[in-house]
Amino acid sequence: MSNQNLNIRKEPPTYQASNDVKHKMKVEQKVNQKSTSGIAIQIENLSKSFGDINVLENLNLDIKPGSFVAIVGRSGCGKSTLLRLISGLDQANVGSIYYDGNQHNSINGDARFMFQESRLLPWQSVINNVRLGLKKAEFPKALNALKQVGLEARADVWPSVLSGGQRQRVALARSLVHEPRLLLLDEPLGALDALTRIEMQNLIERLWRELGFTAILVTHDIFEAVALADRVILLNEGKVDLDINIDIPRPRQRSDVELNRLAEEILQRILTRPVTS
Amino acid sequence: MSQRSHYELPIWLNWIKDASGWLLPILLIAFWDIAARNGWITSKILPAPSDIVHAAINLSLSGEIFKNILISTKRAAGGLLIGGSIGLVLGLINGIFRPADRYLDTTIQMIRNVPHLALIPLVIIWFGIGEEGKVFLVALGVFFPIYANTHHGIKMADPQLLEMGRVYDLNHWQLFTQIIFPSALPSILVGLRYALGFMWLTLIVAETIATTSGIGYMAMNAREFMQTDVVVLAILIYALLGKLADTAAHFLELKLLQWHPNFRHS
């Protein structure tokens, strides 16, 4: 028994974790917790253009609280723009975005954004980067967040001595320390090597399951989208081209037949679309 | 692991390595001394190093040298403080606020193109040969390098970091203290090092033209009596003070820019 516990603790988020019944129950409990802490998002008639180029056209989406949604598509399909609009970093030309039914206009504490670059302050130590925007009384939270990403031992070093993957883990800790109800991820793993990517995917999935926020991930890696998300949305020329639910139970095996079939299906769909622009 | 420990130099070789920057000056001085002693150079052109040491001892015993160094240092520091802080504040304001930049930058760039030492006749009319004129000239000399580098440093602040600051709900003051100012600091310190050069340059010229005290005065006074040893001593003191100021600025860089890979000492 104790051996099993140890096993679970050491590698809970990995795809090869056991199918133990107790483990499943634990996950289900967490799923229930989620619905209370994640944000529900409604997007209505959203359009955005830069000059005469329409990046998004009359987009409508409903995102369930606590769900993990991946947005994929060719570069220039509008996926990053959509994420920035959802966050409130940019404003739409037409249409509205609602957080839990309330219209959302500018970035606030409910949502946190992870960029492709870590965007750590080079002149602050790792721990002070995580403390950014916290009040003094909340400083102990920063160390906890670093523990969650497994970097508490590097709290006092400068970001410049960390590897790319470690920097993104610090950026993740910095996002999570504010206990966001919505985490927006703009290709945060795009610049990492394959092995680090898998580790980061596991970490993000584990923390999402533990903390119950709504997650929206923009990625160009179809397999990553299918492996992590409950739902994959394929954008093409500013419109939803494909919107499929991924019902594969977690923890997911990377070798899962259904998972690979879905990834292939989405990839084929992208490849059959003509490249414009 | 221990097998791979790298080859270690003997201690005396390490000392030579550390002091290698001093090797050339020492050789030059030795050659100079030999040349002066053998009469290849007359002492009216260039006195022997030993004569200069002699002059330094005499002037130290009378206390005159310290009095003059103190006065010159006060002028330099006063000018740096006044001109540097005006340059820093204006650089920050013009770097951050676009309207201020539009109204002020053109004027400042115009004044910058006037060589400030050309103002000496005017400064003498305005301030006489008192302290104010020299401090004014030094302040003017250090203002521009600090202003220009502060302005440039602020403009170089990474827009990606500023956007990140917005995501984290930082207010304007926090954006300034956490992101904008630290971004500009390396550039501001470069400005400071340039300013220190201008500071001594300005002071040397100002002190040789209109003054009754200071190192420059000491040199000009000695010139009238053909005391080349004192003249050379004054030049050496300027060099030493300049080097000291630069070392202090470099130390400040090491201290404040520890995060920067280029300034990290292992």
Coordinates of C-alpha atoms in Angstrom, one line a residue:
Chain A
M1 CA 0.0 0.0 0.0
S2 CA 2.7 2.4 1.1
N3 CA 4.6 1.4 -2.0
Q4 CA 1.7 2.3 -4.2
N5 CA 1.2 5.7 -2.5
L6 CA 4.8 6.5 -3.1
N7 CA 4.4 5.5 -6.7
I8 CA 1.4 7.8 -7.2
R9 CA 3.1 10.7 -5.5
K10 CA 6.2 10.3 -7.6
E11 CA 4.6 10.2 -11.0
P12 CA 0.9 11.1 -10.7
P13 CA 0.4 13.1 -13.9
T14 CA 2.3 10.8 -16.3
Y15 CA 0.5 8.9 -18.9
Q16 CA 1.7 5.6 -17.6
A17 CA 0.2 6.1 -14.1
S18 CA -1.8 3.1 -12.7
N19 CA -5.4 2.7 -13.5
D20 CA -6.0 2.1 -9.8
V21 CA -9.7 2.6 -8.8
K22 CA -8.9 4.8 -5.8
H23 CA -6.8 7.1 -8.0
K24 CA -9.7 7.5 -10.4
M25 CA -12.0 8.4 -7.5
K26 CA -9.6 11.1 -6.4
V27 CA -9.6 12.5 -9.9
E28 CA -13.3 12.6 -10.0
Q29 CA -13.5 14.4 -6.7
K30 CA -11.2 17.0 -8.1
V31 CA -13.3 17.3 -11.2
N32 CA -16.2 18.2 -8.9
Q33 CA -14.2 20.8 -7.1
K34 CA -13.2 22.4 -10.4
S35 CA -16.6 23.6 -11.4
T36 CA -16.7 25.9 -8.5
S37 CA -13.3 27.6 -9.1
G38 CA -13.0 27.8 -12.9
I39 CA -14.4 30.6 -15.0
A40 CA -17.1 30.0 -17.6
I41 CA -16.5 32.0 -20.8
Q42 CA -19.0 33.0 -23.4
I43 CA -17.8 34.6 -26.6
E44 CA -20.4 36.4 -28.8
N45 CA -20.0 37.6 -32.4
L46 CA -16.4 38.4 -31.8
S47 CA -14.6 40.1 -34.7
K48 CA -11.1 41.6 -34.9
S49 CA -9.3 43.1 -37.8
F50 CA -5.9 44.7 -38.2
G51 CA -6.2 47.3 -41.0
D52 CA -8.2 45.5 -43.8
I53 CA -7.2 42.0 -42.6
N54 CA -9.9 40.2 -40.8
V55 CA -8.2 38.1 -38.2
L56 CA -11.4 36.8 -36.5
E57 CA -14.8 36.8 -38.0
N58 CA -18.0 36.6 -36.0
L59 CA -16.8 34.0 -33.6
N60 CA -19.1 32.3 -31.0
L61 CA -17.8 30.0 -28.3
D62 CA -18.9 28.7 -25.0
I63 CA -16.3 27.4 -22.6
K64 CA -17.3 25.3 -19.6
P65 CA -15.8 26.3 -16.2
G66 CA -12.9 24.2 -15.3
S67 CA -12.4 22.7 -18.7
F68 CA -9.2 22.5 -20.7
V69 CA -9.6 23.8 -24.2
A70 CA -6.9 23.8 -26.8
I71 CA -7.0 26.1 -29.8
V72 CA -5.0 24.9 -32.8
G73 CA -4.5 26.1 -36.4
R74 CA -2.0 27.3 -38.9
S75 CA 0.1 30.3 -38.0
G76 CA -1.9 33.4 -38.8
C77 CA -5.2 31.7 -38.2
G78 CA -6.1 34.1 -35.4
K79 CA -5.5 31.7 -32.4
S80 CA -3.1 34.0 -30.5
T81 CA -5.3 37.0 -31.3
L82 CA -8.3 35.1 -29.8
L83 CA -6.4 34.4 -26.7
R84 CA -5.3 38.0 -26.3
L85 CA -8.9 39.1 -26.7
I86 CA -10.1 36.6 -24.1
S87 CA -7.5 37.9 -21.7
G88 CA -8.4 41.5 -22.3
L89 CA -4.9 42.5 -23.4
D90 CA -6.4 43.5 -26.7
Q91 CA -9.8 44.8 -27.6
A92 CA -12.2 43.3 -30.2
N93 CA -13.7 45.5 -32.9
V94 CA -17.1 43.9 -32.6
G95 CA -18.6 41.4 -30.1
S96 CA -18.4 40.6 -26.4
I97 CA -16.6 38.3 -24.0
Y98 CA -18.3 37.2 -20.8
Y99 CA -16.6 35.8 -17.7
D100 CA -19.3 33.9 -15.7
G101 CA -21.9 36.0 -17.5
N102 CA -20.3 39.4 -16.8
Q103 CA -18.9 41.4 -19.7
H104 CA -15.1 41.4 -19.6
N105 CA -13.0 44.3 -20.9
S106 CA -9.6 44.5 -19.4
I107 CA -7.2 42.1 -17.8
N108 CA -7.8 41.4 -14.1
G109 CA -6.7 39.1 -11.3
D110 CA -9.1 36.3 -12.4
A111 CA -7.1 35.6 -15.5
R112 CA -3.4 35.0 -15.9
F113 CA -1.4 34.8 -19.1
M114 CA 1.6 32.7 -19.9
F115 CA 3.6 33.8 -22.9
Q116 CA 5.8 31.9 -25.3
E117 CA 8.7 33.7 -23.7
S118 CA 9.0 33.4 -19.9
R119 CA 9.2 37.2 -19.5
L120 CA 10.9 37.0 -16.1
L121 CA 12.5 40.1 -14.8
P122 CA 16.2 39.5 -15.2
W123 CA 17.1 41.8 -12.3
Q124 CA 15.0 40.0 -9.8
S125 CA 15.7 36.6 -8.2
V126 CA 13.5 33.7 -9.1
I127 CA 11.5 34.0 -5.8
N128 CA 11.0 37.8 -6.3
N129 CA 9.8 37.1 -9.8
V130 CA 7.1 34.9 -8.4
R131 CA 6.3 37.5 -5.8
L132 CA 5.6 40.1 -8.5
G133 CA 2.2 41.8 -7.8
L134 CA 1.8 40.1 -4.4
K135 CA 1.3 42.0 -1.2
K136 CA 4.0 41.5 1.5
A137 CA 1.6 39.3 3.6
E138 CA 1.2 37.0 0.7
F139 CA 4.9 36.4 0.1
P140 CA 4.9 32.9 1.7
K141 CA 2.6 31.8 -1.2
A142 CA 5.4 32.4 -3.6
L143 CA 7.6 29.7 -2.2
N144 CA 4.6 27.3 -2.2
A145 CA 4.1 28.1 -5.9
L146 CA 7.8 27.4 -6.6
K147 CA 7.4 24.1 -4.7
Q148 CA 4.4 23.2 -7.0
V149 CA 6.7 23.5 -10.0
G150 CA 9.6 21.8 -8.3
L151 CA 12.0 24.8 -8.2
E152 CA 12.0 25.8 -4.6
A153 CA 15.7 25.0 -4.5
R154 CA 16.5 27.6 -7.1
A155 CA 14.5 30.4 -5.3
D156 CA 17.5 32.7 -4.9
V157 CA 19.2 32.5 -8.3
W158 CA 19.0 34.9 -11.2
P159 CA 16.7 33.8 -14.0
S160 CA 19.6 34.0 -16.5
V161 CA 21.2 30.9 -15.0
L162 CA 18.1 28.8 -15.5
S163 CA 17.4 26.6 -18.5
G164 CA 14.5 27.5 -20.9
G165 CA 12.3 24.8 -19.3
Q166 CA 13.0 26.0 -15.8
R167 CA 12.2 29.6 -16.7
Q168 CA 8.8 28.6 -18.1
R169 CA 8.2 26.7 -14.8
V170 CA 9.0 29.9 -12.9
A171 CA 6.6 31.7 -15.2
L172 CA 4.0 29.1 -14.5
A173 CA 4.5 29.5 -10.7
R174 CA 4.2 33.2 -11.1
S175 CA 0.9 32.7 -12.8
L176 CA -0.4 30.2 -10.3
V177 CA 0.5 32.2 -7.2
H178 CA -2.4 34.5 -7.9
E179 CA -4.8 31.5 -7.8
P180 CA -6.2 32.4 -11.2
R181 CA -9.6 31.0 -12.2
L182 CA -8.5 31.2 -15.8
L183 CA -5.1 30.4 -17.2
L184 CA -4.3 31.4 -20.8
L185 CA -1.3 29.7 -22.3
D186 CA 0.0 31.2 -25.6
E187 CA 2.4 28.5 -26.9
P188 CA 4.3 28.5 -23.6
L189 CA 6.1 25.3 -24.6
G190 CA 6.9 26.3 -28.2
A191 CA 10.5 27.0 -27.6
L192 CA 11.3 24.0 -25.5
D193 CA 13.0 20.8 -26.5
A194 CA 10.9 17.6 -26.9
L195 CA 11.7 16.0 -23.5
T196 CA 11.2 19.2 -21.5
R197 CA 7.9 19.8 -23.4
I198 CA 6.6 16.4 -22.2
E199 CA 7.6 17.2 -18.6
M200 CA 5.9 20.6 -18.8
Q201 CA 2.8 19.2 -20.3
N202 CA 2.6 16.7 -17.4
L203 CA 3.1 19.5 -14.9
I204 CA 0.5 21.8 -16.5
E205 CA -2.0 18.9 -16.6
R206 CA -1.3 17.9 -13.0
L207 CA -1.7 21.5 -11.7
W208 CA -4.8 22.0 -13.7
R209 CA -6.4 18.9 -12.2
E210 CA -5.3 19.9 -8.7
L211 CA -6.3 23.6 -8.8
G212 CA -9.4 23.4 -11.0
F213 CA -8.9 26.6 -13.1
T214 CA -10.2 26.9 -16.7
A215 CA -7.3 26.5 -19.1
I216 CA -7.1 27.7 -22.7
L217 CA -4.0 26.6 -24.5
V218 CA -3.0 27.9 -27.9
T219 CA -0.5 25.6 -29.6
H220 CA 0.7 24.5 -33.0
D221 CA 1.4 21.0 -31.7
I222 CA -1.8 19.0 -32.5
F223 CA -0.6 16.0 -30.5
E224 CA -0.1 18.3 -27.4
A225 CA -3.6 19.7 -27.9
V226 CA -5.2 16.3 -28.0
A227 CA -3.2 14.9 -25.2
L228 CA -4.0 17.7 -22.8
A229 CA -7.4 19.1 -23.7
D230 CA -11.0 18.2 -23.1
R231 CA -11.9 20.0 -26.3
V232 CA -9.9 21.0 -29.3
I233 CA -10.9 23.9 -31.5
L234 CA -9.4 24.3 -34.9
L235 CA -9.4 27.8 -36.3
N236 CA -9.1 28.5 -40.0
E237 CA -9.0 32.0 -41.4
G238 CA -10.7 33.4 -38.3
K239 CA -13.5 30.9 -38.1
V240 CA -14.1 27.7 -36.2
D241 CA -13.3 24.9 -38.6
L242 CA -13.5 22.0 -36.2
D243 CA -14.7 21.7 -32.6
I244 CA -14.3 18.3 -31.1
N245 CA -14.5 16.9 -27.6
I246 CA -11.7 14.6 -26.5
D247 CA -13.4 12.1 -24.2
I248 CA -10.3 9.9 -23.6
P249 CA -10.1 9.3 -19.8
R250 CA -7.2 10.6 -17.8
P251 CA -4.5 9.8 -17.2
R252 CA -3.9 9.5 -20.9
Q253 CA -1.4 7.2 -22.5
R254 CA 0.6 8.9 -25.2
S255 CA 0.3 5.7 -27.2
D256 CA -3.5 5.6 -26.9
V257 CA -5.0 4.6 -30.3
E258 CA -8.0 6.9 -30.1
L259 CA -5.7 9.9 -29.1
N260 CA -3.5 9.3 -32.1
R261 CA -6.4 8.8 -34.4
L262 CA -7.9 12.2 -33.3
A263 CA -4.6 14.0 -33.7
E264 CA -4.2 12.5 -37.2
E265 CA -7.8 13.5 -38.1
I266 CA -7.2 17.2 -37.0
L267 CA -3.9 17.3 -38.8
Q268 CA -5.4 16.0 -42.0
R269 CA -8.2 18.6 -41.7
I270 CA -5.6 21.4 -41.5
L271 CA -3.6 20.1 -44.4
T272 CA -6.6 19.9 -46.7
R273 CA -7.3 23.6 -46.2
P274 CA -5.6 25.8 -48.8
V275 CA -2.9 28.1 -47.6
T276 CA -3.9 31.7 -48.2
S277 CA -1.9 34.9 -47.6
Chain B
M1 CA 36.6 14.4 -10.8
S2 CA 39.8 15.2 -8.9
Q3 CA 41.8 13.9 -11.8
R4 CA 40.4 16.6 -14.0
S5 CA 41.3 19.5 -11.8
H6 CA 43.0 21.9 -14.1
Y7 CA 46.7 22.8 -14.1
E8 CA 47.5 25.5 -11.5
L9 CA 50.0 28.3 -12.1
P10 CA 52.6 29.0 -9.4
I11 CA 51.6 31.8 -7.1
W12 CA 54.2 34.4 -8.4
L13 CA 53.0 33.8 -12.0
N14 CA 49.4 34.5 -10.9
W15 CA 50.6 37.7 -9.3
I16 CA 52.1 38.7 -12.6
K17 CA 48.9 37.8 -14.4
D18 CA 46.9 40.0 -12.0
A19 CA 49.2 42.9 -12.3
S20 CA 49.7 42.6 -16.1
G21 CA 47.9 45.9 -16.7
W22 CA 50.6 47.7 -14.7
L23 CA 53.5 46.2 -16.6
L24 CA 53.6 48.8 -19.5
P25 CA 53.3 51.9 -17.3
I26 CA 56.1 50.6 -15.0
L27 CA 58.4 50.0 -18.0
L28 CA 57.6 53.4 -19.4
I29 CA 58.4 55.1 -16.1
A30 CA 61.7 53.2 -15.8
F31 CA 62.7 54.3 -19.3
W32 CA 61.7 57.9 -18.6
D33 CA 63.8 57.9 -15.4
I34 CA 66.9 56.6 -17.2
A35 CA 66.4 59.1 -20.0
A36 CA 66.1 62.0 -17.6
R37 CA 69.1 60.9 -15.5
N38 CA 71.4 60.6 -18.5
G39 CA 70.4 64.0 -19.7
W40 CA 68.6 62.8 -22.8
I41 CA 65.7 65.0 -21.8
T42 CA 66.3 68.3 -19.9
S43 CA 64.4 68.7 -16.7
K44 CA 62.8 71.9 -18.1
I45 CA 61.0 69.7 -20.7
L46 CA 60.3 66.7 -18.5
P47 CA 61.7 66.2 -15.0
A48 CA 62.8 62.9 -13.7
P49 CA 60.2 60.8 -11.9
S50 CA 62.3 61.0 -8.8
D51 CA 62.0 64.9 -9.0
I52 CA 58.3 64.5 -9.2
V53 CA 58.2 62.3 -6.1
H54 CA 60.3 64.9 -4.4
A55 CA 57.8 67.6 -5.3
A56 CA 55.0 65.5 -4.1
I57 CA 56.7 65.0 -0.7
N58 CA 57.4 68.7 -0.3
L59 CA 53.9 69.7 -1.2
S60 CA 52.4 67.1 1.1
L61 CA 54.5 68.3 4.0
S62 CA 53.3 71.9 3.5
G63 CA 49.7 70.5 3.1
E64 CA 49.2 72.5 0.0
I65 CA 48.6 69.5 -2.2
F66 CA 45.8 68.2 0.0
K67 CA 44.1 71.6 0.2
N68 CA 44.1 71.8 -3.6
I69 CA 42.9 68.2 -4.1
L70 CA 40.1 68.8 -1.6
I71 CA 39.0 72.0 -3.4
S72 CA 39.1 70.4 -6.8
T73 CA 37.2 67.3 -5.6
K74 CA 34.5 69.5 -4.0
R75 CA 34.0 71.3 -7.3
A76 CA 33.9 68.1 -9.2
A77 CA 31.4 66.4 -6.8
G78 CA 29.2 69.5 -6.6
G79 CA 29.0 69.8 -10.4
L80 CA 28.3 66.1 -10.8
L81 CA 25.6 66.1 -8.1
I82 CA 23.8 69.1 -9.6
G83 CA 24.3 68.3 -13.3
G84 CA 23.9 64.6 -12.8
S85 CA 20.6 64.8 -11.0
I86 CA 19.1 67.3 -13.4
G87 CA 20.2 65.0 -16.3
L88 CA 18.8 62.0 -14.6
V89 CA 15.4 63.5 -13.8
L90 CA 15.0 65.1 -17.2
G91 CA 16.1 61.9 -18.9
L92 CA 13.5 59.9 -16.9
I93 CA 10.7 62.5 -17.6
N94 CA 11.4 62.7 -21.3
G95 CA 11.9 59.0 -21.6
I96 CA 8.6 58.2 -19.9
F97 CA 6.3 61.0 -21.0
R98 CA 6.0 61.5 -24.7
P99 CA 4.6 65.1 -24.6
A100 CA 7.5 66.2 -22.4
D101 CA 9.9 64.6 -24.9
R102 CA 8.3 66.5 -27.8
Y103 CA 8.6 69.8 -26.0
L104 CA 12.0 69.5 -24.4
D105 CA 14.2 67.1 -26.3
T106 CA 14.8 69.3 -29.4
T107 CA 15.9 72.2 -27.1
I108 CA 18.2 70.0 -25.1
Q109 CA 19.8 68.5 -28.3
M110 CA 20.4 72.0 -29.6
I111 CA 22.2 73.1 -26.4
R112 CA 24.1 69.8 -26.4
N113 CA 25.8 70.8 -29.7
V114 CA 27.3 73.9 -28.2
P115 CA 30.7 72.9 -26.7
H116 CA 30.2 73.8 -23.1
L117 CA 33.8 74.9 -22.7
A118 CA 33.1 77.7 -25.2
L119 CA 30.9 79.3 -22.6
I120 CA 33.9 80.0 -20.3
P121 CA 34.2 83.7 -21.2
L122 CA 30.4 84.1 -20.5
V123 CA 30.6 82.1 -17.3
I124 CA 33.4 84.3 -16.0
I125 CA 31.3 87.4 -16.7
W126 CA 28.3 85.8 -15.0
F127 CA 30.0 84.3 -12.0
G128 CA 33.4 85.9 -11.8
I129 CA 36.2 83.5 -10.8
G130 CA 34.4 82.1 -7.8
E131 CA 33.3 78.6 -7.2
E132 CA 29.9 78.9 -8.9
G133 CA 31.3 79.3 -12.4
K134 CA 33.4 76.1 -12.1
V135 CA 30.5 74.1 -10.6
F136 CA 28.3 75.4 -13.3
L137 CA 30.6 74.3 -16.1
V138 CA 31.1 70.8 -14.5
A139 CA 27.3 70.5 -14.1
L140 CA 26.8 71.4 -17.7
G141 CA 29.5 68.9 -18.8
V142 CA 28.1 66.0 -16.9
F143 CA 24.4 66.8 -17.7
F144 CA 24.4 65.6 -21.3
P145 CA 25.9 62.1 -21.0
I146 CA 23.7 61.3 -18.1
Y147 CA 20.6 62.8 -19.8
A148 CA 21.2 61.1 -23.1
N149 CA 21.9 57.7 -21.6
T150 CA 19.0 57.8 -19.2
H151 CA 16.7 58.8 -22.0
H152 CA 18.0 56.0 -24.2
G153 CA 17.8 53.4 -21.4
I154 CA 14.2 54.2 -20.7
K155 CA 13.3 53.9 -24.4
M156 CA 15.0 50.5 -24.5
A157 CA 12.7 49.0 -21.9
D158 CA 11.3 45.7 -23.3
P159 CA 7.7 46.1 -24.4
Q160 CA 7.1 42.4 -23.6
L161 CA 8.1 42.9 -20.0
L162 CA 5.8 46.0 -19.8
E163 CA 2.9 44.0 -21.2
M164 CA 3.7 41.3 -18.6
G165 CA 3.5 44.0 -15.9
R166 CA 0.1 44.9 -17.1
V167 CA -1.0 41.3 -16.8
Y168 CA 0.1 41.3 -13.2
D169 CA -1.9 44.5 -12.4
L170 CA 1.2 46.6 -11.6
N171 CA 0.3 50.2 -11.1
H172 CA 2.3 53.0 -12.8
W173 CA 4.7 53.4 -9.8
Q174 CA 5.4 49.7 -9.7
L175 CA 5.9 49.5 -13.5
F176 CA 8.5 52.3 -13.0
T177 CA 10.3 50.8 -10.1
Q178 CA 10.1 47.1 -11.1
I179 CA 10.5 47.3 -14.9
I180 CA 11.3 50.7 -16.4
F181 CA 14.1 51.9 -14.1
P182 CA 15.9 48.6 -13.8
S183 CA 15.8 48.3 -17.6
A184 CA 17.4 51.7 -17.9
L185 CA 20.0 51.2 -15.2
P186 CA 22.8 49.6 -17.2
S187 CA 22.6 52.5 -19.7
I188 CA 22.4 55.1 -16.9
L189 CA 25.6 53.7 -15.4
V190 CA 27.3 53.9 -18.8
G191 CA 26.2 57.6 -18.8
L192 CA 27.7 58.1 -15.4
R193 CA 31.1 56.7 -16.5
Y194 CA 31.1 59.1 -19.5
A195 CA 30.0 61.9 -17.2
L196 CA 33.0 61.3 -14.8
G197 CA 35.3 61.7 -17.8
F198 CA 33.7 65.0 -18.7
M199 CA 33.7 66.1 -15.1
W200 CA 37.5 66.0 -14.8
L201 CA 38.0 67.4 -18.3
T202 CA 35.8 70.4 -17.6
L203 CA 37.4 71.0 -14.3
I204 CA 40.9 70.9 -15.6
V205 CA 40.1 73.5 -18.2
A206 CA 38.1 75.7 -15.9
E207 CA 40.8 75.6 -13.1
T208 CA 43.6 76.6 -15.4
I209 CA 41.8 79.6 -16.7
A210 CA 40.2 81.4 -13.9
T211 CA 41.0 80.4 -10.3
T212 CA 43.0 81.0 -7.2
S213 CA 43.0 77.4 -5.9
G214 CA 42.7 73.8 -6.9
I215 CA 45.0 71.4 -8.8
G216 CA 44.7 73.3 -12.1
Y217 CA 45.7 76.5 -10.3
M218 CA 48.7 74.7 -8.8
A219 CA 49.8 73.6 -12.2
M220 CA 49.4 77.0 -13.8
N221 CA 51.1 78.7 -10.9
A222 CA 54.1 76.3 -11.2
R223 CA 54.3 77.0 -14.9
E224 CA 55.0 80.6 -14.3
F225 CA 58.1 79.6 -12.2
M226 CA 59.0 76.8 -14.7
Q227 CA 58.5 74.1 -12.0
T228 CA 57.8 71.3 -14.5
D229 CA 57.9 68.8 -11.7
V230 CA 54.8 70.3 -10.0
V231 CA 53.1 70.6 -13.4
V232 CA 53.6 66.9 -14.1
L233 CA 52.6 66.1 -10.5
A234 CA 49.3 68.0 -11.1
I235 CA 48.7 66.0 -14.3
L236 CA 49.4 62.8 -12.5
I237 CA 47.0 63.7 -9.7
Y238 CA 44.3 64.3 -12.3
A239 CA 45.0 61.0 -13.9
L240 CA 44.8 59.3 -10.4
L241 CA 41.5 61.0 -9.5
G242 CA 40.0 60.1 -12.9
K243 CA 41.0 56.5 -12.4
L244 CA 39.6 56.5 -8.9
A245 CA 36.3 57.9 -10.1
D246 CA 36.1 55.4 -12.9
T247 CA 36.8 52.5 -10.5
A248 CA 34.1 53.7 -8.2
A249 CA 31.6 53.7 -11.1
H250 CA 32.7 50.3 -12.2
F251 CA 32.3 49.0 -8.6
L252 CA 28.8 50.5 -8.7
E253 CA 28.1 48.6 -11.9
L254 CA 29.2 45.3 -10.4
K255 CA 27.1 46.0 -7.3
L256 CA 23.9 47.1 -9.1
L257 CA 24.0 44.9 -12.1
Q258 CA 24.7 41.6 -10.4
W259 CA 21.8 40.1 -12.3
H260 CA 23.4 40.9 -15.7
P261 CA 25.4 38.0 -17.1
N262 CA 28.0 40.5 -18.4
F263 CA 28.7 41.9 -14.9
R264 CA 28.7 38.7 -13.0
H265 CA 31.9 37.8 -11.3
S266 CA 32.0 34.1 -10.4

